[in-house]
């Protein structure tokens, strides 16, 4: 990639086993955020604790190809529906971002626009 830190701080989605690693990572992040504010013995959230929870629960999908678009949509659905059921207090801290300079560039423009509209509507 030529970008410092990418290999050390990224998960890749090339094989089926990568999906399991990704799922486990997302679940660990939900657990970490759920317990973050309780670690100091005070259930009230300070601005610093809220910022840390937002940091923990920010997910960035890099790449606007078919895998990135599907992953972004599925992750958003999981976090909104299943994540909300399991961790209702975390919903306002969860964000999913897609970083790409093009979206489904090998597909026709109508499909690209539909995918973009669909992904924006999930947020």
PDB file of N, CA and C in Angstrom, residues 11 17 22 26 30 40-42 45 50-52 57 60 65 67-68 78-79 84 101 103-105 108-109 111 115:
ATOM      1  N   UNK A  11      -6.944  -5.112   9.095  1.00  0.00           N
ATOM      2  CA  UNK A  11      -7.360  -6.486   8.860  1.00  0.00           C
ATOM      3  C   UNK A  11      -7.686  -6.579   7.375  1.00  0.00           C
ATOM      4  N   UNK A  17     -11.146 -17.334   6.141  1.00  0.00           N
ATOM      5  CA  UNK A  17     -10.613 -17.242   7.506  1.00  0.00           C
ATOM      6  C   UNK A  17     -10.487 -15.788   7.956  1.00  0.00           C
ATOM      7  N   UNK A  22     -12.067 -10.973  11.434  1.00  0.00           N
ATOM      8  CA  UNK A  22     -12.765  -9.691  11.456  1.00  0.00           C
ATOM      9  C   UNK A  22     -13.938  -9.725  12.437  1.00  0.00           C
ATOM     10  N   UNK A  26     -14.482  -7.339  15.767  1.00  0.00           N
ATOM     11  CA  UNK A  26     -15.647  -6.479  16.011  1.00  0.00           C
ATOM     12  C   UNK A  26     -16.265  -6.810  17.367  1.00  0.00           C
ATOM     13  N   UNK A  30     -16.679  -4.354  20.719  1.00  0.00           N
ATOM     14  CA  UNK A  30     -17.938  -4.110  21.424  1.00  0.00           C
ATOM     15  C   UNK A  30     -17.784  -4.404  22.918  1.00  0.00           C
ATOM     16  N   UNK A  40     -13.245   2.374  35.928  1.00  0.00           N
ATOM     17  CA  UNK A  40     -12.866   3.280  37.016  1.00  0.00           C
ATOM     18  C   UNK A  40     -13.822   3.192  38.209  1.00  0.00           C
ATOM     19  N   UNK A  41     -14.795   2.274  38.153  1.00  0.00           N
ATOM     20  CA  UNK A  41     -15.719   2.084  39.261  1.00  0.00           C
ATOM     21  C   UNK A  41     -16.868   3.077  39.257  1.00  0.00           C
ATOM     22  N   UNK A  42     -16.900   3.972  38.290  1.00  0.00           N
ATOM     23  CA  UNK A  42     -17.935   4.999  38.197  1.00  0.00           C
ATOM     24  C   UNK A  42     -18.671   4.779  36.883  1.00  0.00           C
ATOM     25  N   UNK A  45     -20.231   8.608  32.548  1.00  0.00           N
ATOM     26  CA  UNK A  45     -19.231   8.754  31.488  1.00  0.00           C
ATOM     27  C   UNK A  45     -18.654  10.160  31.459  1.00  0.00           C
ATOM     28  N   UNK A  50     -16.128   8.996  26.884  1.00  0.00           N
ATOM     29  CA  UNK A  50     -16.937   8.985  25.666  1.00  0.00           C
ATOM     30  C   UNK A  50     -16.052   9.038  24.420  1.00  0.00           C
ATOM     31  N   UNK A  51     -15.017   9.850  24.449  1.00  0.00           N
ATOM     32  CA  UNK A  51     -14.094   9.931  23.316  1.00  0.00           C
ATOM     33  C   UNK A  51     -13.403   8.586  23.088  1.00  0.00           C
ATOM     34  N   UNK A  52     -13.004   7.924  24.161  1.00  0.00           N
ATOM     35  CA  UNK A  52     -12.341   6.623  24.038  1.00  0.00           C
ATOM     36  C   UNK A  52     -13.307   5.585  23.470  1.00  0.00           C
ATOM     37  N   UNK A  57     -15.011   2.215  18.881  1.00  0.00           N
ATOM     38  CA  UNK A  57     -16.133   1.777  18.048  1.00  0.00           C
ATOM     39  C   UNK A  57     -16.202   2.469  16.692  1.00  0.00           C
ATOM     40  N   UNK A  60     -13.354   1.531   9.988  1.00  0.00           N
ATOM     41  CA  UNK A  60     -13.072   2.126   8.684  1.00  0.00           C
ATOM     42  C   UNK A  60     -12.831   1.005   7.680  1.00  0.00           C
ATOM     43  N   UNK A  65     -14.434  -1.543  -3.692  1.00  0.00           N
ATOM     44  CA  UNK A  65     -14.764  -2.639  -4.592  1.00  0.00           C
ATOM     45  C   UNK A  65     -15.908  -3.466  -4.027  1.00  0.00           C
ATOM     46  N   UNK A  67     -16.016  -6.284  -2.421  1.00  0.00           N
ATOM     47  CA  UNK A  67     -15.796  -6.783  -1.057  1.00  0.00           C
ATOM     48  C   UNK A  67     -15.949  -5.663  -0.041  1.00  0.00           C
ATOM     49  N   UNK A  68     -15.356  -4.507  -0.302  1.00  0.00           N
ATOM     50  CA  UNK A  68     -15.455  -3.385   0.625  1.00  0.00           C
ATOM     51  C   UNK A  68     -16.875  -2.887   0.788  1.00  0.00           C
ATOM     52  N   UNK A  78     -25.091  -5.308  10.968  1.00  0.00           N
ATOM     53  CA  UNK A  78     -24.828  -6.067  12.189  1.00  0.00           C
ATOM     54  C   UNK A  78     -24.771  -5.144  13.402  1.00  0.00           C
ATOM     55  N   UNK A  79     -24.045  -4.038  13.274  1.00  0.00           N
ATOM     56  CA  UNK A  79     -23.898  -3.133  14.415  1.00  0.00           C
ATOM     57  C   UNK A  79     -25.211  -2.445  14.774  1.00  0.00           C
ATOM     58  N   UNK A  84     -27.021  -3.419  18.539  1.00  0.00           N
ATOM     59  CA  UNK A  84     -27.935  -2.627  19.357  1.00  0.00           C
ATOM     60  C   UNK A  84     -28.677  -3.499  20.364  1.00  0.00           C
ATOM     61  N   UNK A 101     -11.667   6.233  -3.199  1.00  0.00           N
ATOM     62  CA  UNK A 101     -11.758   7.319  -4.172  1.00  0.00           C
ATOM     63  C   UNK A 101     -12.736   6.968  -5.290  1.00  0.00           C
ATOM     64  N   UNK A 103     -16.206   4.023  -6.132  1.00  0.00           N
ATOM     65  CA  UNK A 103     -17.096   3.011  -5.584  1.00  0.00           C
ATOM     66  C   UNK A 103     -17.555   2.103  -6.717  1.00  0.00           C
ATOM     67  N   UNK A 104     -17.229   0.847  -6.610  1.00  0.00           N
ATOM     68  CA  UNK A 104     -17.635  -0.143  -7.620  1.00  0.00           C
ATOM     69  C   UNK A 104     -17.325   0.344  -9.034  1.00  0.00           C
ATOM     70  N   UNK A 105     -16.083   0.779  -9.237  1.00  0.00           N
ATOM     71  CA  UNK A 105     -15.722   1.422 -10.512  1.00  0.00           C
ATOM     72  C   UNK A 105     -15.796   0.514 -11.730  1.00  0.00           C
ATOM     73  N   UNK A 108     -21.577  -0.346 -13.842  1.00  0.00           N
ATOM     74  CA  UNK A 108     -22.162   0.830 -14.487  1.00  0.00           C
ATOM     75  C   UNK A 108     -22.573   1.870 -13.438  1.00  0.00           C
ATOM     76  N   UNK A 109     -22.716   3.096 -13.887  1.00  0.00           N
ATOM     77  CA  UNK A 109     -22.941   4.247 -13.003  1.00  0.00           C
ATOM     78  C   UNK A 109     -24.229   4.113 -12.201  1.00  0.00           C
ATOM     79  N   UNK A 111     -25.570   1.409 -10.945  1.00  0.00           N
ATOM     80  CA  UNK A 111     -25.304   0.519  -9.813  1.00  0.00           C
ATOM     81  C   UNK A 111     -24.430   1.220  -8.778  1.00  0.00           C
ATOM     82  N   UNK A 115     -25.658   1.843  -4.936  1.00  0.00           N
ATOM     83  CA  UNK A 115     -24.871   1.363  -3.791  1.00  0.00           C
ATOM     84  C   UNK A 115     -24.536   2.506  -2.846  1.00  0.00           C
TER      85      UNK A 115
END
